Each structure stands twice: as C-alpha cells, then as structure tokens.
Amino acid sequence: MKSTRYRFAKTVLAGTVLSAAAGMANASALSGDLVMINWLGGAQGEMMQKLEDDFVAKNPDVNFRNIVPQATGDARGGIRQVILGGEQADLLINTWPAFRQELVDADLLLPVDDVWQENGLDEVLSGAWRDLSVIDGSNYGVTYTFGDRSGIWYRTDTLEKAGISAEPETWDEFKATFAPLLENDITPMSVPAKVWAHAEWFESLLIRVAGVETATKLANHEIPWTDDAVKTALRKWQELLQANCCDEPNTMLATDWDNSVDAALKTGDSAYVLMGMWLNTRANQEYGETPGEDYTIMQFPALGMGHDDTSMVDAKELNLLSTVKNKEAATAFMVYLLSADATAIMTEYGLASPSANADTSLYDPVIAKSVEEVSNAKSLQFVLGDLLPGDLGGEYRVQLQKFLQDPSDETIDAVTAALEKVAADAYP
Amino acid sequence: MAMSTSTDAGAADLPRVAQDPANARVSALLASAARRTPMGDTPAAWLLLLPLLLFFLVSVVYPLIETIRLSFYDIRGLGKPTYVGLQNYFKLFSDDNFTTAMIATVKWTLTSTFVSVAIGWMLAMLCSLSPGRTLPFRVMIFAAYGVSEAVSGFMWLGIYRPDVGLLNALLGSVGLDAWQNPWLGDPSTALWAVIAAYVWTQVGLPLMTCFASIQAIPKNLFEAAYVDGAKPYSMLRHIVMPLSLPGVRVAIFINLLSSLKAFDLIFILTSGGPVRSTETVGYFMYRESMQNFKLGYGAASTVILLLGVLLVSIPVIIKRTEAAR
C-alpha cells in the first residue's frame, strides 16, 4: 500500500514537473497566424505545402495561411496586385533579384540581418548565398533552394537510340550529335519559345562567350544591348539553328515550356532541353522516372572562349515583408527551411538546398551532379531575364522570338538595336 | 372591407376605416399620410433609383475617375507615382506596340463580330424552318456561349497544338499534310486562329437574338406571300431577312462591345504572341498594367479603349432611346 502511494506521489510530482515544463515551453512556443505570399504551383507547390505542414506539426499553435496570387509565368504582376490590394502578409517567396530591389525601394521589405545573426546562419549558408540577397549593405533574404540553369537535360535512352555513347563536352561535339539524332527522327533541341523559356540558351551562351561580368553589366545596362558580346552570343545560337538544332521557328513559337519538357524527358521526341531544376521535380514526381537512370543532366558544352568555368543559376528565397505581424513565426520558418528536416523534403522533390544542414547523401544522382557543377564553377550568374526591369524583360523575350524566326545577321542587328531602344527608357 | 393603399383611394376610404375601432392605429397612419403632400413621380423614381445609383457611383464612376487620374502619372512597379500630365498619351501614340495592338483590335473586332453574327443569323434562319426539331441544336450552340472563355481556351489549345493537335491530325487524315501548321506559333495565322476560336464562343448569342426576331414575324405575312405565289427564297429575302434585322442589330451591338473587351481567350491561347501578333488593346492594357506594372501607362491605354467602347455604344444607345420615345 505504501509503495503504491509512493508511486502515485511520484507520478503526480513527475506530472506536475512535466506540466510546468510544458507550460514554460508553451510560453516561448510560436503561435498565431503566419501568412505567406506563395505562388508556387505543381510539384513545387506540393513540396512547399509539405514543408508548411511539417513546420506546423513542430509548432502546432501556428496557423499557416497562403495567399496565392493570380499568376501564369512571371508571378510578379500577381504579387504586386496582392501587395497593393492591402493583403497583410508576413513572408514572400521570391526568385527575382530585380523584384527584391523594387520591394526594397518601396520600403516593403525588412532587412533580415538580425535573423541571420541570432540564428547563426553564417554557419549554415555560405557567404556567397548571403551576398546574393544583400542590397546597400543589408541582407533582405534567406535562400532556401537553388538550381543549375546551365545544365542540359536529356533522356538516356534518347541518346542511346541515336548511338551517342558519351555526353558531348565541347561545342563541336555537341553540334556533331545533331546529325545522328535527326537521322532517328529526334529533334536535337527542344526550344519552347511561346513565352519565356527560349531565353535560356541565349543566357548560357552569353556567359560562356563573354563571362559573368559582362552579363551583370548588361543586366544593369552598363553596356548596351548592341555590344559585341550580345551579338557573338546570338551568332553562336545562329550556328545551332543553322545546324538544324530545332523545330521550325513557328513550331518553337507555338510551344509552351511544359510541352517542350514532355517532348524531351517523357516521350523522347526531342533530345536536349535547357531549363531549371524544377524539371527534376517534374520528371521524378509527375512522370515517375528515375533520376540518373531514365534521365540525367550534363553541363553546357565548352565553347573554348575563356569562360567555360561559369554557370547560370537560379535561387528561391524568403523575404520578410514590412507588413509582418508575426515576425517570430516568420523568422522561425525562414530558419526552418534550412534545417535538415526541410532540406530532406526538398531533396525528396528533386531540389538542392544551399544549407550546410542538407544531407547530401540523400541527393539523387541528378541533384548531386548539378550541385557539383555549380560548386565547381568559378563564377555564377543569376538568370538574366529575372534581373531585367519588367518591360525590358518582356521585350527581351519578344525580340528573341524575332531572332528565332529569322536568325540572320541583319536580324541580330535589328533585335539588339530594338532592345537597346527599350533599355534606354526602362531603367530609373 | 377592401382597403386601398393608394394615396387618393386611401383618403377617400378614411371615414369608413375610422368607424372600425380595431383599425384605429391604421386609420391614424393613413390620416397622417394623407395630410402629407403626395410625392410626385419624378422624386419617387429618383428615390427608388438611389441605391442603384450609389452602387453605380462606387463600382463604376469612382474606378473610372481613378483610372483617368492614374493615366496622368508615371508609375513603375511599386515605386512612387510621378505626375506627368498627358505624357502617357503622347507616348502611347508613338509606341509601335500600341499601334500594332490597335490594328489587331480593329481586325479582331470587325472580323469576329461580322463572322459570328453572320453565322448566327444564318443558323437562326435555318433553325426557324423547324423550331421544335432544332431545339437541341440551338441549346448546344448557345451552351458554347455560356462556357467560360478560359475553358474554351484550353479546348482550343488542344485543337491547335502543333504536335498532337486535333486540327493538324484531321488535315493529315484527309491527305492535307501540306496545310498542317503551328497555327498559334505562326504570326501570320495566330490572330485568325484565335478569332476562329472566339467566333465559336460567340455564335450562340446572335443565333438566339435572330431566332427570337424571326419567331416574332407575324405568320399571316408568310400566308399572304404564299397566296401571292412567292417562292421560299423570295420569302427569305423579302420577309425573314428584313424583319429579323432588330435581332441582328442587338447581336452586332453586343458582340462588338464584347469583342472590344476580349481578353481571356487571347490570354489562354497565345498570351498576346507570337511576337505580339495577337495583342489587342485589351491585352496591351493588361500587359502594361499587370505584367510590367506600369499602371499609369496601362491606365492611359484603358482610357483609349474606353473611348472606343463609348464611340460604338453611345450612338446606338441614343438611337434606341429615340426609337423608344
């Protein structure tokens, strides 16, 4: 009897202590609404939902809410509508450096230097990722994923069918693969020029022809669009078109990015496609293909013009909006996205994380290869189209459509002159 | 005892109502109403219209004034607006893209209105030969008018796809391989391809308005013509066509206004491309305002589009109002 009472007293005491501890823990636990402007769709949208669910499971008093802007293609217009419409959000998913600058200029973003310091993010993200989000000495973002945009995607059985046993490494080797592919009724390159994705080839060519510094200067309009570097990059693309790389121009202009990716990575009607890392998510999650076996990625062929150690990258970051109401939960979510648990979810969806907490052993062969390419590159360039002001970005894609219709030297002169005319008025 | 609530009759019935003690309160109210000056028709009409007018002011007039005000500002992205007077308008008329959009709008509006009304009118005349039997057919055609343009857009995307599209497959199956084309990627065919899809969505309305007009033609006219020995073509030419014109006019007016504002189908099918060949003023306005977020410049193009709509609609409204008088 005594021992039973003793056990009971111990249980009560232990329960009281645990309750008190839980109470203290609750006092410091996150709670309240956390609102994020989230424009991600498809498998990436699913991934973000899974990340949010995991965050909420760890912080059950947080009510996560997404504001989904109306968006097709470039989501910036929809995000601006949401912000101007008076929505009170805490966080924004952003992938456009030019848009970050626009938000900072309009006092709509808060610096996150304190988040960085308080959470020791210097240990988790390298200085290069921090510098990516720095404007006038203040840091405005936490990058949670990145992708290799100079990686060319292909199905392994497509190249096998054409008798191509090794990945082409040089420009000439790359062009030499076109003939066997065409003989097997395979279009060598799938270029979706309906809206935006045709700019990818030009951008990788530009950094390989003239280097990252030139691309940065062009993005800031410190050199004109009529510069020789731009014309040389277009002439390199002209070489591909003259080598029958692609469908006829009007077919390219009628093709959207998703159909193009289907042609290269699903049906094998085309061989190569150049786009972002979300193709890994699409091929893996939506087509059910095995990365590294059914499809893989190779680095852009070397041009031998002195800039082959460069790569184009994209990245997604979280920004803290000045309308933030739940800064504690917002910053906690920023930090959570760099945690081992979050990076494991991203890996599951085929995306790479810049976080030191990421377990690289979980990476599939395609992510591992793309991360290696980015790590080996001596200099990186952010996607040019995302660095341009809105109206120049739109004109840039239209002028490249004109180039695809008639890739002659005269068109190159006309297209670059037209872009320079718009650029002259596009910068504040 | 019947009790009228009209002012005059109510006053006349007052003494009788007052005789009933149970109706004392009602009679007091009516007496009070009778002492007041009766409201004339015009003030009463304004009073009844007031809620609607207030709603109109908030939802139409205020946004309109705000759009005109915005058109005098240079606004880039989320930056602060700068007053520039009429500069946006001057810039608009020297902008090659706007000129291209104006030309595309004229082609789009006239062609889609003419073709959809012509087809709708012709189908209405055919359907009027046997109204009962053609009911399912009319319902099906009108259903296309009721379907959202976004939904129709996705259907037509499938039809026009260059690789596995229905149209190219049909052409191939009948040996017209040479006619196969990336319809939405070819700048010379893209606008016409989108117009064809738009006409498909718009035929239902002219069909219904013209059919209603034809059904309203008195039967004795046909009987008299038949007795006079008129042939079917003559009846069509001299009775059906002229007397169904009111329905045609309504269809032209509505389709013209709809086509001036058309946006959804262009957005889904081509996003204004390729190389801006399908960009109408409505799409130009969207691109400048919502994609480039140059709200002032976009607002200036909205004002121009509004003027176009008013130019079409005001003469028609004036004419219809005079006819009603």
mmCIF file of C-alpha atoms in Angstrom, chain A residues 53-398:
data_model
loop_
_atom_site.group_PDB
_atom_site.id
_atom_site.type_symbol
_atom_site.label_atom_id
_atom_site.label_comp_id
_atom_site.label_asym_id
_atom_site.label_seq_id
_atom_site.Cartn_x
_atom_site.Cartn_y
_atom_site.Cartn_z
ATOM 1 C CA ASP A 53 2.739 21.003 -42.746
ATOM 2 C CA ASP A 54 5.972 19.827 -41.178
ATOM 3 C CA PHE A 55 6.594 23.280 -39.698
ATOM 4 C CA VAL A 56 3.069 23.385 -38.261
ATOM 5 C CA ALA A 57 3.478 19.853 -36.870
ATOM 6 C CA LYS A 58 6.521 21.119 -34.995
ATOM 7 C CA ASN A 59 4.702 24.312 -33.967
ATOM 8 C CA PRO A 60 1.058 23.305 -33.574
ATOM 9 C CA ASP A 61 -0.089 26.728 -32.344
ATOM 10 C CA VAL A 62 0.898 28.334 -35.637
ATOM 11 C CA ASN A 63 -1.846 28.739 -38.213
ATOM 12 C CA PHE A 64 -0.141 28.792 -41.620
ATOM 13 C CA ARG A 65 -2.037 30.587 -44.368
ATOM 14 C CA ASN A 66 -1.006 31.084 -48.005
ATOM 15 C CA ILE A 67 -2.035 33.984 -50.184
ATOM 16 C CA VAL A 68 -1.955 32.710 -53.748
ATOM 17 C CA PRO A 69 -1.511 35.488 -56.315
ATOM 18 C CA GLN A 70 -3.040 35.110 -59.751
ATOM 19 C CA ALA A 71 -0.046 34.073 -61.792
ATOM 20 C CA THR A 72 0.881 32.460 -65.057
ATOM 21 C CA GLY A 73 4.532 32.526 -65.995
ATOM 22 C CA ASP A 74 6.006 35.580 -64.328
ATOM 23 C CA ALA A 75 4.205 35.890 -60.991
ATOM 24 C CA ARG A 76 5.457 39.377 -60.150
ATOM 25 C CA GLY A 77 2.347 41.091 -61.510
ATOM 26 C CA GLY A 78 0.109 38.948 -59.316
ATOM 27 C CA ILE A 79 2.307 39.555 -56.271
ATOM 28 C CA ARG A 80 2.184 43.316 -56.829
ATOM 29 C CA GLN A 81 -1.607 43.137 -57.023
ATOM 30 C CA VAL A 82 -1.702 41.244 -53.733
ATOM 31 C CA ILE A 83 0.571 43.751 -52.014
ATOM 32 C CA LEU A 84 -1.166 46.841 -53.424
ATOM 33 C CA GLY A 85 -4.516 45.228 -52.630
ATOM 34 C CA GLY A 86 -3.641 45.616 -48.962
ATOM 35 C CA GLU A 87 -3.118 41.955 -48.042
ATOM 36 C CA GLN A 88 -1.234 41.679 -44.765
ATOM 37 C CA ALA A 89 1.414 39.019 -45.299
ATOM 38 C CA ASP A 90 4.479 38.112 -43.285
ATOM 39 C CA LEU A 91 6.593 36.335 -45.898
ATOM 40 C CA LEU A 92 7.099 36.278 -49.631
ATOM 41 C CA ILE A 93 8.664 33.589 -51.827
ATOM 42 C CA ASN A 94 10.853 35.424 -54.315
ATOM 43 C CA THR A 95 13.089 34.370 -57.180
ATOM 44 C CA TRP A 96 13.689 37.713 -58.935
ATOM 45 C CA PRO A 97 16.607 39.870 -57.731
ATOM 46 C CA ALA A 98 15.178 42.865 -59.640
ATOM 47 C CA PHE A 99 11.895 42.426 -57.783
ATOM 48 C CA ARG A 100 13.706 42.310 -54.433
ATOM 49 C CA GLN A 101 15.278 45.652 -55.313
ATOM 50 C CA GLU A 102 11.866 47.054 -56.296
ATOM 51 C CA LEU A 103 10.354 45.944 -52.977
ATOM 52 C CA VAL A 104 13.254 47.416 -51.014
ATOM 53 C CA ASP A 105 12.955 50.718 -52.902
ATOM 54 C CA ALA A 106 9.254 50.818 -51.981
ATOM 55 C CA ASP A 107 10.067 50.104 -48.277
ATOM 56 C CA LEU A 108 8.127 46.852 -48.449
ATOM 57 C CA LEU A 109 10.874 44.541 -47.188
ATOM 58 C CA LEU A 110 12.596 44.366 -43.815
ATOM 59 C CA PRO A 111 16.279 43.501 -43.505
ATOM 60 C CA VAL A 112 16.974 40.083 -42.015
ATOM 61 C CA ASP A 113 20.479 40.722 -40.669
ATOM 62 C CA ASP A 114 19.189 40.166 -37.122
ATOM 63 C CA VAL A 115 17.652 36.815 -38.149
ATOM 64 C CA TRP A 116 20.955 35.898 -39.700
ATOM 65 C CA GLN A 117 22.936 36.772 -36.546
ATOM 66 C CA GLU A 118 20.528 35.392 -33.939
ATOM 67 C CA ASN A 119 20.312 32.040 -35.697
ATOM 68 C CA GLY A 120 23.939 31.744 -36.702
ATOM 69 C CA LEU A 121 23.064 31.439 -40.376
ATOM 70 C CA ASP A 122 26.658 32.210 -41.350
ATOM 71 C CA GLU A 123 27.366 28.648 -40.268
ATOM 72 C CA VAL A 124 24.529 27.283 -42.388
ATOM 73 C CA LEU A 125 24.742 29.327 -45.607
ATOM 74 C CA SER A 126 27.997 30.319 -47.240
ATOM 75 C CA GLY A 127 28.862 33.975 -47.769
ATOM 76 C CA ALA A 128 28.028 33.723 -51.482
ATOM 77 C CA TRP A 129 24.387 32.948 -50.696
ATOM 78 C CA ARG A 130 24.220 35.771 -48.167
ATOM 79 C CA ASP A 131 25.725 38.233 -50.640
ATOM 80 C CA LEU A 132 23.073 37.257 -53.172
ATOM 81 C CA SER A 133 20.379 38.927 -51.057
ATOM 82 C CA VAL A 134 22.371 41.977 -49.936
ATOM 83 C CA ILE A 135 21.235 45.439 -51.035
ATOM 84 C CA ASP A 136 23.136 48.519 -49.835
ATOM 85 C CA GLY A 137 24.839 46.549 -47.080
ATOM 86 C CA SER A 138 21.652 44.990 -45.668
ATOM 87 C CA ASN A 139 20.522 41.426 -46.177
ATOM 88 C CA TYR A 140 16.915 41.014 -47.318
ATOM 89 C CA GLY A 141 16.518 37.306 -47.945
ATOM 90 C CA VAL A 142 17.227 33.753 -46.923
ATOM 91 C CA THR A 143 17.882 31.485 -49.901
ATOM 92 C CA TYR A 144 16.404 28.015 -49.413
ATOM 93 C CA THR A 145 16.943 26.343 -52.795
ATOM 94 C CA PHE A 146 18.965 26.831 -55.938
ATOM 95 C CA GLY A 147 19.267 25.271 -59.343
ATOM 96 C CA ASP A 148 21.773 24.876 -62.140
ATOM 97 C CA ARG A 149 20.370 26.683 -65.179
ATOM 98 C CA SER A 150 23.307 25.782 -67.440
ATOM 99 C CA GLY A 151 22.543 22.094 -67.145
ATOM 100 C CA ILE A 152 21.171 20.402 -70.265
ATOM 101 C CA TRP A 153 18.588 17.691 -69.579
ATOM 102 C CA TYR A 154 18.133 14.575 -71.654
ATOM 103 C CA ARG A 155 16.722 11.040 -71.548
ATOM 104 C CA THR A 156 19.461 8.456 -71.505
ATOM 105 C CA ASP A 157 17.607 6.154 -73.941
ATOM 106 C CA THR A 158 17.206 9.018 -76.448
ATOM 107 C CA LEU A 159 20.957 9.377 -76.879
ATOM 108 C CA GLU A 160 21.356 5.590 -76.898
ATOM 109 C CA LYS A 161 18.794 5.318 -79.676
ATOM 110 C CA ALA A 162 20.885 7.715 -81.767
ATOM 111 C CA GLY A 163 24.050 5.773 -80.992
ATOM 112 C CA ILE A 164 25.554 8.561 -78.885
ATOM 113 C CA SER A 165 27.562 6.832 -76.200
ATOM 114 C CA ALA A 166 29.124 9.764 -74.367
ATOM 115 C CA GLU A 167 27.885 13.181 -73.333
ATOM 116 C CA PRO A 168 29.188 15.865 -75.699
ATOM 117 C CA GLU A 169 31.607 18.100 -73.823
ATOM 118 C CA THR A 170 32.658 20.647 -76.399
ATOM 119 C CA TRP A 171 30.691 22.881 -78.730
ATOM 120 C CA ASP A 172 31.701 20.898 -81.807
ATOM 121 C CA GLU A 173 30.911 17.574 -80.132
ATOM 122 C CA PHE A 174 27.528 18.943 -79.148
ATOM 123 C CA LYS A 175 26.718 20.039 -82.706
ATOM 124 C CA ALA A 176 28.019 16.704 -84.017
ATOM 125 C CA THR A 177 25.283 14.871 -82.104
ATOM 126 C CA PHE A 178 22.576 16.624 -84.149
ATOM 127 C CA ALA A 179 23.054 14.521 -87.293
ATOM 128 C CA PRO A 180 22.547 11.082 -85.662
ATOM 129 C CA LEU A 181 19.607 12.434 -83.663
ATOM 130 C CA LEU A 182 17.937 13.844 -86.786
ATOM 131 C CA GLU A 183 18.510 10.546 -88.606
ATOM 132 C CA ASN A 184 16.459 8.899 -85.842
ATOM 133 C CA ASP A 185 13.633 11.441 -86.125
ATOM 134 C CA ILE A 186 14.651 13.126 -82.898
ATOM 135 C CA THR A 187 14.725 16.911 -82.746
ATOM 136 C CA PRO A 188 18.092 17.697 -81.141
ATOM 137 C CA MET A 189 16.973 20.660 -79.013
ATOM 138 C CA SER A 190 13.516 21.379 -77.685
ATOM 139 C CA VAL A 191 13.149 25.161 -77.502
ATOM 140 C CA PRO A 192 9.794 26.381 -76.172
ATOM 141 C CA ALA A 193 9.561 29.950 -77.445
ATOM 142 C CA LYS A 194 5.911 30.680 -76.725
ATOM 143 C CA VAL A 195 6.540 32.827 -73.671
ATOM 144 C CA TRP A 196 9.919 32.878 -71.929
ATOM 145 C CA ALA A 197 11.904 29.620 -71.924
ATOM 146 C CA HIS A 198 13.715 30.279 -75.226
ATOM 147 C CA ALA A 199 15.908 32.824 -73.454
ATOM 148 C CA GLU A 200 17.717 30.082 -71.522
ATOM 149 C CA TRP A 201 20.008 29.104 -74.408
ATOM 150 C CA PHE A 202 20.958 32.710 -75.102
ATOM 151 C CA GLU A 203 21.796 33.347 -71.456
ATOM 152 C CA SER A 204 24.106 30.354 -71.055
ATOM 153 C CA LEU A 205 25.733 31.237 -74.374
ATOM 154 C CA LEU A 206 26.248 34.831 -73.220
ATOM 155 C CA ILE A 207 28.129 33.889 -70.054
ATOM 156 C CA ARG A 208 30.204 31.287 -71.920
ATOM 157 C CA VAL A 209 31.050 33.796 -74.649
ATOM 158 C CA ALA A 210 31.677 36.907 -72.583
ATOM 159 C CA GLY A 211 31.723 35.952 -68.908
ATOM 160 C CA VAL A 212 29.659 36.727 -65.862
ATOM 161 C CA GLU A 213 30.882 40.320 -65.523
ATOM 162 C CA THR A 214 29.594 41.194 -68.979
ATOM 163 C CA ALA A 215 26.216 39.613 -68.241
ATOM 164 C CA THR A 216 25.984 41.586 -64.982
ATOM 165 C CA LYS A 217 26.863 44.798 -66.799
ATOM 166 C CA LEU A 218 24.221 44.066 -69.404
ATOM 167 C CA ALA A 219 21.634 43.397 -66.689
ATOM 168 C CA ASN A 220 22.469 46.783 -65.132
ATOM 169 C CA HIS A 221 22.584 48.436 -68.576
ATOM 170 C CA GLU A 222 26.211 49.439 -68.046
ATOM 171 C CA ILE A 223 26.893 48.142 -71.558
ATOM 172 C CA PRO A 224 24.438 48.500 -74.430
ATOM 173 C CA TRP A 225 22.496 45.610 -75.938
ATOM 174 C CA THR A 226 24.287 46.355 -79.186
ATOM 175 C CA ASP A 227 27.567 45.279 -77.561
ATOM 176 C CA ASP A 228 29.617 42.690 -79.469
ATOM 177 C CA ALA A 229 29.229 40.204 -76.602
ATOM 178 C CA VAL A 230 25.470 40.055 -77.171
ATOM 179 C CA LYS A 231 25.896 39.727 -80.928
ATOM 180 C CA THR A 232 28.506 36.992 -80.533
ATOM 181 C CA ALA A 233 26.200 35.002 -78.249
ATOM 182 C CA LEU A 234 23.412 35.324 -80.804
ATOM 183 C CA ARG A 235 25.769 34.233 -83.581
ATOM 184 C CA LYS A 236 26.618 31.125 -81.566
ATOM 185 C CA TRP A 237 22.922 30.393 -81.332
ATOM 186 C CA GLN A 238 22.656 31.080 -85.044
ATOM 187 C CA GLU A 239 25.197 28.265 -85.530
ATOM 188 C CA LEU A 240 22.909 25.855 -83.693
ATOM 189 C CA LEU A 241 19.885 26.887 -85.741
ATOM 190 C CA GLN A 242 21.841 26.541 -88.976
ATOM 191 C CA ALA A 243 22.808 23.033 -87.837
ATOM 192 C CA ASN A 244 19.078 22.151 -87.645
ATOM 193 C CA CYS A 245 19.033 22.025 -83.892
ATOM 194 C CA CYS A 246 15.374 22.758 -83.514
ATOM 195 C CA ASP A 247 11.859 22.550 -84.842
ATOM 196 C CA GLU A 248 10.924 25.093 -87.473
ATOM 197 C CA PRO A 249 10.557 28.603 -85.995
ATOM 198 C CA ASN A 250 6.754 28.781 -85.852
ATOM 199 C CA THR A 251 6.578 25.444 -84.046
ATOM 200 C CA MET A 252 9.007 26.771 -81.433
ATOM 201 C CA LEU A 253 6.849 29.885 -81.110
ATOM 202 C CA ALA A 254 3.764 27.726 -80.555
ATOM 203 C CA THR A 255 5.371 25.511 -77.915
ATOM 204 C CA ASP A 256 4.986 26.157 -74.208
ATOM 205 C CA TRP A 257 7.626 25.051 -71.718
ATOM 206 C CA ASP A 258 5.648 22.100 -70.331
ATOM 207 C CA ASN A 259 5.060 20.521 -73.754
ATOM 208 C CA SER A 260 8.720 21.029 -74.530
ATOM 209 C CA VAL A 261 9.806 19.242 -71.366
ATOM 210 C CA ASP A 262 7.359 16.425 -72.131
ATOM 211 C CA ALA A 263 8.953 16.055 -75.578
ATOM 212 C CA ALA A 264 12.461 15.795 -74.147
ATOM 213 C CA LEU A 265 12.011 13.953 -70.863
ATOM 214 C CA LYS A 266 8.814 11.985 -71.327
ATOM 215 C CA THR A 267 8.279 10.975 -74.949
ATOM 216 C CA GLY A 268 11.848 11.377 -76.206
ATOM 217 C CA ASP A 269 10.745 13.189 -79.370
ATOM 218 C CA SER A 270 13.462 15.731 -78.630
ATOM 219 C CA ALA A 271 16.870 15.172 -77.124
ATOM 220 C CA TYR A 272 18.022 18.197 -75.137
ATOM 221 C CA VAL A 273 16.166 20.745 -73.064
ATOM 222 C CA LEU A 274 17.651 23.606 -71.040
ATOM 223 C CA MET A 275 15.639 24.824 -68.085
ATOM 224 C CA GLY A 276 15.602 24.994 -64.296
ATOM 225 C CA MET A 277 15.970 22.349 -61.607
ATOM 226 C CA TRP A 278 12.206 22.001 -61.353
ATOM 227 C CA LEU A 279 12.484 19.661 -64.330
ATOM 228 C CA ASN A 280 13.898 17.155 -61.842
ATOM 229 C CA THR A 281 10.735 17.566 -59.750
ATOM 230 C CA ARG A 282 8.564 17.190 -62.846
ATOM 231 C CA ALA A 283 10.324 14.148 -64.300
ATOM 232 C CA ASN A 284 10.636 12.440 -60.943
ATOM 233 C CA GLN A 285 7.286 13.276 -59.330
ATOM 234 C CA GLU A 286 4.985 13.672 -62.337
ATOM 235 C CA TYR A 287 6.436 11.246 -64.910
ATOM 236 C CA GLY A 288 7.573 8.735 -62.273
ATOM 237 C CA GLU A 289 11.021 8.423 -63.840
ATOM 238 C CA THR A 290 14.213 7.538 -62.033
ATOM 239 C CA PRO A 291 16.820 10.298 -61.893
ATOM 240 C CA GLY A 292 20.206 9.220 -63.195
ATOM 241 C CA GLU A 293 18.728 6.188 -64.942
ATOM 242 C CA ASP A 294 15.850 7.367 -67.119
ATOM 243 C CA TYR A 295 17.128 10.910 -67.454
ATOM 244 C CA THR A 296 20.092 12.972 -66.397
ATOM 245 C CA ILE A 297 21.798 16.339 -66.794
ATOM 246 C CA MET A 298 25.017 17.419 -68.480
ATOM 247 C CA GLN A 299 26.826 20.710 -68.266
ATOM 248 C CA PHE A 300 26.624 23.238 -71.111
ATOM 249 C CA PRO A 301 29.273 22.393 -73.746
ATOM 250 C CA ALA A 302 32.601 24.185 -73.540
ATOM 251 C CA LEU A 303 32.989 26.936 -76.140
ATOM 252 C CA GLY A 304 36.703 27.451 -75.585
ATOM 253 C CA MET A 305 36.297 31.214 -75.376
ATOM 254 C CA GLY A 306 37.763 31.572 -71.900
ATOM 255 C CA HIS A 307 34.550 31.441 -69.849
ATOM 256 C CA ASP A 308 33.676 27.760 -69.670
ATOM 257 C CA ASP A 309 34.039 27.746 -65.879
ATOM 258 C CA THR A 310 30.867 29.804 -65.480
ATOM 259 C CA SER A 311 27.335 28.646 -64.719
ATOM 260 C CA MET A 312 23.946 30.222 -64.678
ATOM 261 C CA VAL A 313 21.895 29.620 -61.537
ATOM 262 C CA ASP A 314 18.524 30.453 -60.113
ATOM 263 C CA ALA A 315 17.522 30.573 -56.487
ATOM 264 C CA LYS A 316 14.452 30.984 -54.361
ATOM 265 C CA GLU A 317 14.443 32.919 -51.155
ATOM 266 C CA LEU A 318 12.089 34.051 -48.439
ATOM 267 C CA ASN A 319 11.691 37.772 -47.857
ATOM 268 C CA LEU A 320 10.296 39.338 -44.714
ATOM 269 C CA LEU A 321 7.606 41.837 -45.653
ATOM 270 C CA SER A 322 7.288 45.146 -43.831
ATOM 271 C CA THR A 323 3.636 44.269 -43.175
ATOM 272 C CA VAL A 324 4.794 41.384 -40.977
ATOM 273 C CA LYS A 325 2.599 40.785 -37.932
ATOM 274 C CA ASN A 326 4.097 37.555 -36.684
ATOM 275 C CA LYS A 327 7.801 38.166 -37.069
ATOM 276 C CA GLU A 328 8.712 35.426 -34.604
ATOM 277 C CA ALA A 329 6.937 32.703 -36.581
ATOM 278 C CA ALA A 330 8.059 34.178 -39.912
ATOM 279 C CA THR A 331 11.721 34.152 -38.990
ATOM 280 C CA ALA A 332 11.345 30.691 -37.470
ATOM 281 C CA PHE A 333 10.004 29.431 -40.814
ATOM 282 C CA MET A 334 12.931 31.045 -42.629
ATOM 283 C CA VAL A 335 15.345 29.239 -40.350
ATOM 284 C CA TYR A 336 13.317 26.005 -40.544
ATOM 285 C CA LEU A 337 13.728 25.878 -44.345
ATOM 286 C CA LEU A 338 17.471 25.492 -43.789
ATOM 287 C CA SER A 339 17.037 22.644 -41.298
ATOM 288 C CA ALA A 340 17.905 19.033 -42.016
ATOM 289 C CA ASP A 341 14.223 18.043 -41.976
ATOM 290 C CA ALA A 342 13.254 20.705 -44.505
ATOM 291 C CA THR A 343 16.164 20.005 -46.829
ATOM 292 C CA ALA A 344 15.273 16.303 -46.762
ATOM 293 C CA ILE A 345 11.757 17.179 -48.006
ATOM 294 C CA MET A 346 13.244 19.345 -50.764
ATOM 295 C CA THR A 347 15.576 16.529 -51.763
ATOM 296 C CA GLU A 348 12.591 14.198 -51.988
ATOM 297 C CA TYR A 349 11.149 16.601 -54.561
ATOM 298 C CA GLY A 350 14.400 16.787 -56.510
ATOM 299 C CA LEU A 351 15.628 20.181 -55.366
ATOM 300 C CA ALA A 352 19.005 21.179 -53.989
ATOM 301 C CA SER A 353 19.481 23.237 -50.841
ATOM 302 C CA PRO A 354 22.362 25.621 -50.157
ATOM 303 C CA SER A 355 22.131 24.780 -46.437
ATOM 304 C CA ALA A 356 25.047 23.111 -44.669
ATOM 305 C CA ASN A 357 22.421 21.060 -42.819
ATOM 306 C CA ALA A 358 21.409 19.313 -46.042
ATOM 307 C CA ASP A 359 22.327 15.649 -46.069
ATOM 308 C CA THR A 360 23.983 15.384 -49.463
ATOM 309 C CA SER A 361 23.940 11.591 -49.263
ATOM 310 C CA LEU A 362 20.177 11.835 -49.868
ATOM 311 C CA TYR A 363 20.672 13.665 -53.165
ATOM 312 C CA ASP A 364 19.655 11.721 -56.236
ATOM 313 C CA PRO A 365 22.335 11.482 -58.964
ATOM 314 C CA VAL A 366 20.848 14.394 -60.902
ATOM 315 C CA ILE A 367 20.816 16.794 -57.960
ATOM 316 C CA ALA A 368 24.292 15.639 -56.965
ATOM 317 C CA LYS A 369 25.598 16.283 -60.480
ATOM 318 C CA SER A 370 24.023 19.736 -60.730
ATOM 319 C CA VAL A 371 25.279 20.738 -57.271
ATOM 320 C CA GLU A 372 28.759 19.582 -58.254
ATOM 321 C CA GLU A 373 28.630 21.650 -61.461
ATOM 322 C CA VAL A 374 27.586 24.756 -59.549
ATOM 323 C CA SER A 375 30.213 24.151 -56.879
ATOM 324 C CA ASN A 376 32.923 23.692 -59.490
ATOM 325 C CA ALA A 377 32.021 26.844 -61.401
ATOM 326 C CA LYS A 378 34.427 29.702 -60.753
ATOM 327 C CA SER A 379 31.755 32.308 -61.259
ATOM 328 C CA LEU A 380 27.983 32.188 -61.201
ATOM 329 C CA GLN A 381 25.429 34.341 -62.964
ATOM 330 C CA PHE A 382 21.824 34.741 -61.924
ATOM 331 C CA VAL A 383 19.210 34.275 -64.683
ATOM 332 C CA LEU A 384 19.438 37.403 -66.843
ATOM 333 C CA GLY A 385 15.697 37.615 -67.597
ATOM 334 C CA ASP A 386 14.974 37.785 -63.862
ATOM 335 C CA LEU A 387 17.411 40.667 -63.420
ATOM 336 C CA LEU A 388 15.821 42.904 -66.038
ATOM 337 C CA PRO A 389 13.122 45.503 -65.315
ATOM 338 C CA GLY A 390 9.638 44.220 -66.201
ATOM 339 C CA ASP A 391 9.086 45.919 -69.563
ATOM 340 C CA LEU A 392 12.631 45.186 -70.789
ATOM 341 C CA GLY A 393 12.226 41.561 -69.659
ATOM 342 C CA GLY A 394 9.098 41.277 -71.807
ATOM 343 C CA GLU A 395 10.676 42.962 -74.831
ATOM 344 C CA TYR A 396 13.800 40.804 -74.452
ATOM 345 C CA ARG A 397 11.715 37.640 -74.915
ATOM 346 C CA VAL A 398 9.773 39.084 -77.863
#
